Short mmCIF file of C-alpha atoms in Angstrom, two decimals:
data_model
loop_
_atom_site.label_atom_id
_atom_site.label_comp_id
_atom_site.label_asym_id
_atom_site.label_seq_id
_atom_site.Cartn_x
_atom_site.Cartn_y
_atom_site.Cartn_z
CA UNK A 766 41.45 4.02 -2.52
CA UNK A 767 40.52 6.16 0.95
CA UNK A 768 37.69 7.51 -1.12
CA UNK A 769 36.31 4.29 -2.01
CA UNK A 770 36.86 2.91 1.00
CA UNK A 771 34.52 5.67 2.24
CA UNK A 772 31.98 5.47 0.26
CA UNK A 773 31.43 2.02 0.78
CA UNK A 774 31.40 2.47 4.52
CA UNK A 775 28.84 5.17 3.65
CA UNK A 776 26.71 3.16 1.31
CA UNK A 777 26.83 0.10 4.48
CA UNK A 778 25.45 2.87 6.91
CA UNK A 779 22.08 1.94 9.55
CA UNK A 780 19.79 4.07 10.79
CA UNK A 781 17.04 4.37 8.13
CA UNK A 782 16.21 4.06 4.28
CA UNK A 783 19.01 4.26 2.39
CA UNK A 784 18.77 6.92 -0.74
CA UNK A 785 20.64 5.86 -3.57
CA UNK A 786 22.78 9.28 -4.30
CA UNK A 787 22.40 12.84 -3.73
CA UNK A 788 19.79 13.13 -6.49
CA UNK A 789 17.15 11.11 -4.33
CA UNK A 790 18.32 13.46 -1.15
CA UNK A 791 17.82 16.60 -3.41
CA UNK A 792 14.41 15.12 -4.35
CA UNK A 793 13.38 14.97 -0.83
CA UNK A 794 14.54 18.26 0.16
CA UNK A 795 12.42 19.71 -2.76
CA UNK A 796 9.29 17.86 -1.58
CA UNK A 797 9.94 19.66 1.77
CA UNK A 798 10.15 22.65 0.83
CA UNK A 799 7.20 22.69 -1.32
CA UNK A 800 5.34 20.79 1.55
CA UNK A 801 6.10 23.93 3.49
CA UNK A 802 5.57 26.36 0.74
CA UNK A 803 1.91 24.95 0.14
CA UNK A 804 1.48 24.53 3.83
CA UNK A 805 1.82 28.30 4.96
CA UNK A 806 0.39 29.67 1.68
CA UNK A 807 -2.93 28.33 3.24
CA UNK A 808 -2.35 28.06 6.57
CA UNK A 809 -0.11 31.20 7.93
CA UNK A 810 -1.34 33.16 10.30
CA UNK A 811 -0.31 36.98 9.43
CA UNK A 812 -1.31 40.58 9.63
CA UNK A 813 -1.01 41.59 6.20
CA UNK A 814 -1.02 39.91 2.65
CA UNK A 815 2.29 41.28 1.70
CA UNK A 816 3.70 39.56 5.14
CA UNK A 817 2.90 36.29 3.44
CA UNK A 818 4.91 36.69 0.80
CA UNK A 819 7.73 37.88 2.21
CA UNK A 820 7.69 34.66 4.80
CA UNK A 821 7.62 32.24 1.95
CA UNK A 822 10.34 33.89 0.44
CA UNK A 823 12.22 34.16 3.44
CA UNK A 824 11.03 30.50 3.77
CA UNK A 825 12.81 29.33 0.33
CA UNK A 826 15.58 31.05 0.84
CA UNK A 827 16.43 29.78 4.23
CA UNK A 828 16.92 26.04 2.59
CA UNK A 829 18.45 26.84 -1.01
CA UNK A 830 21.83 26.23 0.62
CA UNK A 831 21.02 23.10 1.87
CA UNK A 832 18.93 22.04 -1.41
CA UNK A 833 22.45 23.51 -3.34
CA UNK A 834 24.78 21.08 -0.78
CA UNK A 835 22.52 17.84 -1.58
CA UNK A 836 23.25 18.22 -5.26
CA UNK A 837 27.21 17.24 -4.60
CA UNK A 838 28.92 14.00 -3.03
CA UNK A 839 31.11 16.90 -1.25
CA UNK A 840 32.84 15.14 2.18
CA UNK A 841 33.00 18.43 3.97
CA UNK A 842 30.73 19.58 6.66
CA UNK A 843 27.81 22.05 5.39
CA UNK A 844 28.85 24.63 7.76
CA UNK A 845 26.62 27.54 5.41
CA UNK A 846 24.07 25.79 4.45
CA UNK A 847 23.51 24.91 8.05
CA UNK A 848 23.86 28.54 9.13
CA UNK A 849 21.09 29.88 6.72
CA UNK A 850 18.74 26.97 7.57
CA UNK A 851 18.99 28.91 11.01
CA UNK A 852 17.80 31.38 10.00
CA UNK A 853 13.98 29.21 8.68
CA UNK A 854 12.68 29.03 12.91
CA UNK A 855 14.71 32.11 13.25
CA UNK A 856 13.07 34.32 10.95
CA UNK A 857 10.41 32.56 8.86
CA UNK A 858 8.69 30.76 10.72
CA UNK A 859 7.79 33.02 13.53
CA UNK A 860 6.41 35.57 10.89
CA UNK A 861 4.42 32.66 8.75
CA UNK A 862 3.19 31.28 12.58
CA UNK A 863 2.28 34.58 13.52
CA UNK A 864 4.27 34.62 16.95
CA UNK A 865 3.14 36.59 19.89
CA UNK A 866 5.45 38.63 20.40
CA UNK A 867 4.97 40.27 16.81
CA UNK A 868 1.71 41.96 18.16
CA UNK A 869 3.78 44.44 19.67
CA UNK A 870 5.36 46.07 16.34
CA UNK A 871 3.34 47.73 13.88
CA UNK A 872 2.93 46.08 10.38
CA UNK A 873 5.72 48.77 8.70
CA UNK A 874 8.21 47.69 11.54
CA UNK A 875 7.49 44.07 10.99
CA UNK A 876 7.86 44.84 6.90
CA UNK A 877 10.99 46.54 7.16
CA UNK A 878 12.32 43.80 9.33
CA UNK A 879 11.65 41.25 6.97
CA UNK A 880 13.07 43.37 3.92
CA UNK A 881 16.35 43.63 5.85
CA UNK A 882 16.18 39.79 6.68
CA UNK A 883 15.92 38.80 2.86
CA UNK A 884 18.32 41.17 2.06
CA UNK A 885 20.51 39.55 4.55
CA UNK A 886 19.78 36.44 3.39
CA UNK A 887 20.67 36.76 -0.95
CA UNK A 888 23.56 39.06 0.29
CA UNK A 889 25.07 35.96 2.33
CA UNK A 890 23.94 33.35 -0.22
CA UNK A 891 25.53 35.55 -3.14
CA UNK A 892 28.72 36.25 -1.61
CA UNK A 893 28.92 32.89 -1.01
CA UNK A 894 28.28 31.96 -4.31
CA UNK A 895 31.05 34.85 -5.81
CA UNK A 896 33.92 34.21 -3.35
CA UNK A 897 36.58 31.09 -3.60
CA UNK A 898 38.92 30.67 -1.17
CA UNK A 899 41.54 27.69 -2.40
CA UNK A 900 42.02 25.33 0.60
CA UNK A 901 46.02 25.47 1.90
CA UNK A 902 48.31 22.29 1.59
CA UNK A 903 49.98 20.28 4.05
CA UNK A 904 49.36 18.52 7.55
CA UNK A 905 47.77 21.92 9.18
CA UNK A 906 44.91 22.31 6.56
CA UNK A 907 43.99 18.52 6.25
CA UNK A 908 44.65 16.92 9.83
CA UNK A 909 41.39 16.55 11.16
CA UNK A 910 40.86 18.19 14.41
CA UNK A 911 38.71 15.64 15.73
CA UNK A 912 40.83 12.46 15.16
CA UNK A 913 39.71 8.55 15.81
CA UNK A 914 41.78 8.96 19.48
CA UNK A 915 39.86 11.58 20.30
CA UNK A 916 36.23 9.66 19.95
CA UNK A 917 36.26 8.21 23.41
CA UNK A 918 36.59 11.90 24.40
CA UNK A 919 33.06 12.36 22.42
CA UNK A 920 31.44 9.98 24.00
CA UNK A 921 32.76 11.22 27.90
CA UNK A 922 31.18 14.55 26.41
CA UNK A 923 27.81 13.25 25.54
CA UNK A 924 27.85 11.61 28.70
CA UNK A 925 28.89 15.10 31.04
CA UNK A 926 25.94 16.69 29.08
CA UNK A 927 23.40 13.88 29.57
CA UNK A 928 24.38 14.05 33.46
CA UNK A 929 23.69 17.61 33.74
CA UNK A 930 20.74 17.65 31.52
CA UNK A 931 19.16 15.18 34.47
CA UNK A 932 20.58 17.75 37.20
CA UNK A 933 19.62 20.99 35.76
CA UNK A 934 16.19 19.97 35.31
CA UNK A 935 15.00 17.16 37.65
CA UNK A 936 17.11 18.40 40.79
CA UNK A 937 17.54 21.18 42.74
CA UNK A 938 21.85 20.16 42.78
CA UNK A 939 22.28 22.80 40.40
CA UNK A 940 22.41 26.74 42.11
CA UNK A 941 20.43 29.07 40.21
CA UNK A 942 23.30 31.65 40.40
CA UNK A 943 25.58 29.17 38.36
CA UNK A 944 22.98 27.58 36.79
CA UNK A 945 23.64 30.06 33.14
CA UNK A 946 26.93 29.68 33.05
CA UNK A 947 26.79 25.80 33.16
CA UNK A 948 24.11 25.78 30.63
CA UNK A 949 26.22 27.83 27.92
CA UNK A 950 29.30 25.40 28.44
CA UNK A 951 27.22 22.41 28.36
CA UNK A 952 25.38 23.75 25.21
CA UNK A 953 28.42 24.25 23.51
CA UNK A 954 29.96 21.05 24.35
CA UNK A 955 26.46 19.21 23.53
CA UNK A 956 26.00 20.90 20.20
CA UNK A 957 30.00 19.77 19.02
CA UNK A 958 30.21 16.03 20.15
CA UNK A 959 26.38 15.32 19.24
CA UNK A 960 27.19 16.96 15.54
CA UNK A 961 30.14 14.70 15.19
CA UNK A 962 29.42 11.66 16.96
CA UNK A 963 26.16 11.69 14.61
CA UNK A 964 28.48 12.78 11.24
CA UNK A 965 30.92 9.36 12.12
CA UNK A 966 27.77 7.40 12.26
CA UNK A 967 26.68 8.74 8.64
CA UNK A 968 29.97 7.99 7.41
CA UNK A 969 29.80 4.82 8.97
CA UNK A 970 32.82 5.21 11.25
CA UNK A 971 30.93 4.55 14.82
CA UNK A 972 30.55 1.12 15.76
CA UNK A 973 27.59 -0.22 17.33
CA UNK A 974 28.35 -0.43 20.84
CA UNK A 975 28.96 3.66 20.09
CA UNK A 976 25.85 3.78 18.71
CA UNK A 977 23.75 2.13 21.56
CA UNK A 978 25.72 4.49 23.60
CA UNK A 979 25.05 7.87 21.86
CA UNK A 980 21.51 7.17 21.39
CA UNK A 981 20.76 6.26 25.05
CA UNK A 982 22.43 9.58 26.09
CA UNK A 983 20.36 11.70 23.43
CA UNK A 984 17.44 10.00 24.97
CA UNK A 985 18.10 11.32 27.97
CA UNK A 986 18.46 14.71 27.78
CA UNK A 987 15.75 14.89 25.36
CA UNK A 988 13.28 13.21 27.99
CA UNK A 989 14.82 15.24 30.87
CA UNK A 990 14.44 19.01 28.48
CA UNK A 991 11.32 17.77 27.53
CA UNK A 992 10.10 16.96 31.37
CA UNK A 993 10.20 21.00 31.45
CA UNK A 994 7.12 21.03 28.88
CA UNK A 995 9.38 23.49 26.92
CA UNK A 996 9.91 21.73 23.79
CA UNK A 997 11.98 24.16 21.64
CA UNK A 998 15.75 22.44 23.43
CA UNK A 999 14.62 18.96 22.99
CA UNK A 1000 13.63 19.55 19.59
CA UNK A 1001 16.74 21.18 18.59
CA UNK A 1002 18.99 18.36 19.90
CA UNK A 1003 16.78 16.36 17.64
CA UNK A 1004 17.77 18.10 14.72
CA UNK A 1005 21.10 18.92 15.26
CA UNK A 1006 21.62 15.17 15.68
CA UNK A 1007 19.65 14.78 12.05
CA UNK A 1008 21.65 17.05 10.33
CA UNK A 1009 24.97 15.72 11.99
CA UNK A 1010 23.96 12.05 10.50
CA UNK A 1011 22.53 13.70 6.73
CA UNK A 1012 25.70 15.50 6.67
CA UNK A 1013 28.10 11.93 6.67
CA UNK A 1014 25.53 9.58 4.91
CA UNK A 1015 24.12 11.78 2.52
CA UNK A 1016 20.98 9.89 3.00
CA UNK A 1017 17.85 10.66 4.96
CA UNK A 1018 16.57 8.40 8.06
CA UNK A 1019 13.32 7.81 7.42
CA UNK A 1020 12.55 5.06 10.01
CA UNK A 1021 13.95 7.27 12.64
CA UNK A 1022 12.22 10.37 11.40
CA UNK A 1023 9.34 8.60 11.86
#
């Protein structure tokens, strides 16, 4: 009955196009990754041929995880697949964009390195695959950590964060000397209550005046990181909160992509 009761509360959840199962999720993800496949194969800017390949590999690798997680109706968080998706802008991309900073390795360093990073990559992916670790019963194990009293505390998070987002970069309240430590703690605490408060709305568990609420925050720091002209935090608050949401609803936002 719980179950059903959830996946009706996922089937009634906003914020874009609704897919009708995993299948039309998987089909998406596909379409993405050949997007990006055929995009780079033309398009990548490299040093040597051999480069290329190893980027798209690296590439397709980076989101067979996440193509492997859309396949199921599985409730629980896609902790690995969202750790080797890391490792796309980690890895791939700057290799396939042909990043700066590259220039000042030779083309055997910058082979072995991305040898090593596939390797890395099927040795996680396997050993994944191989090892089964059979969840524990009772309260401990299945007691959410994050309960429905603790939600207010979310949104008094999101909140902190948005308020020091506006500090850190359109003020001078903020001492330099302090200023790193601040932004690790406030990272942290961004990165967990945007990733859940996003997941509840998937699963449809956030009401709307939470919703109004979360978005306006989000909007804010993204404007304030943004003010900086250095896109890359803005950005990944953007995804984080997409992959928070796709992780509950098991349906892409289209509308809000967009």
């Amino acid at each position: 009955m719980n179950d059903h009761a959830t996946d009706s509360r996922e089937a009634q959840a906003p914020f874009g196009a609704p897919l009708a199962g995993p299948n039309n999720l998987f089909r998406g993800g596909v379409a993405v990754l050949i997007a990006g496949l055929a995009y780079y194969a033309v398009f990548a800017q490299v040093r040597d041929p051999l480069h290329l390949l190893l980027g798209l590999l690296m590439f397709a690798l980076s989101l067979l995880p996440a193509l492997t997680w859309t396949r199921t109706r599985q409730a629980q968080i896609p902790i690995f697949a969202i750790l080797t998706l890391t490792t796309l802008n980690t890895y791939a991309l700057p290799l396939l964009n042909g990043h700066q900073d590259l220039n000042r390795y030779s083309i055997d360093t910058i082979t072995r390195g991305a040898v090593a990073v596939l390797l890395f990559q099927s040795v996680m992916i396997i050993a994944h695959r191989l090892v089964r670790v059979e969840r524990g019963q009772g309260d401990f194990y299945e007691r959410e950590v994050i309960d429905d009293g603790s939600r207010p505390w979310l949104l008094a998070g999101l909140t902190l964060v948005s308020a020091y987002a506006v500090a850190s970069t359109l003020t001078t309240l903020i001492p330099g000397e302090i200023n790193s430590v601040l932004r690790a703690m406030f990272s942290g605490l961004g990165m967990i209550c945007t990733f859940v408060c996003m997941r509840d709305w998937g699963r449809g568990r956030l009401q709307v005046g939470a919703r109004i609420i979360v978005v306006s925050l989000l909007l804010v720091q993204v404007i304030a990181y943004f003010s900086t002209l250095v896109m890359v935090t803005g950005i990944s608050l953007i995804c984080l909160a997409l992959i928070g949401y796709v992780s509950g609803a098991h349906r892409i936002p289209f509308i809000t992509i967009l």
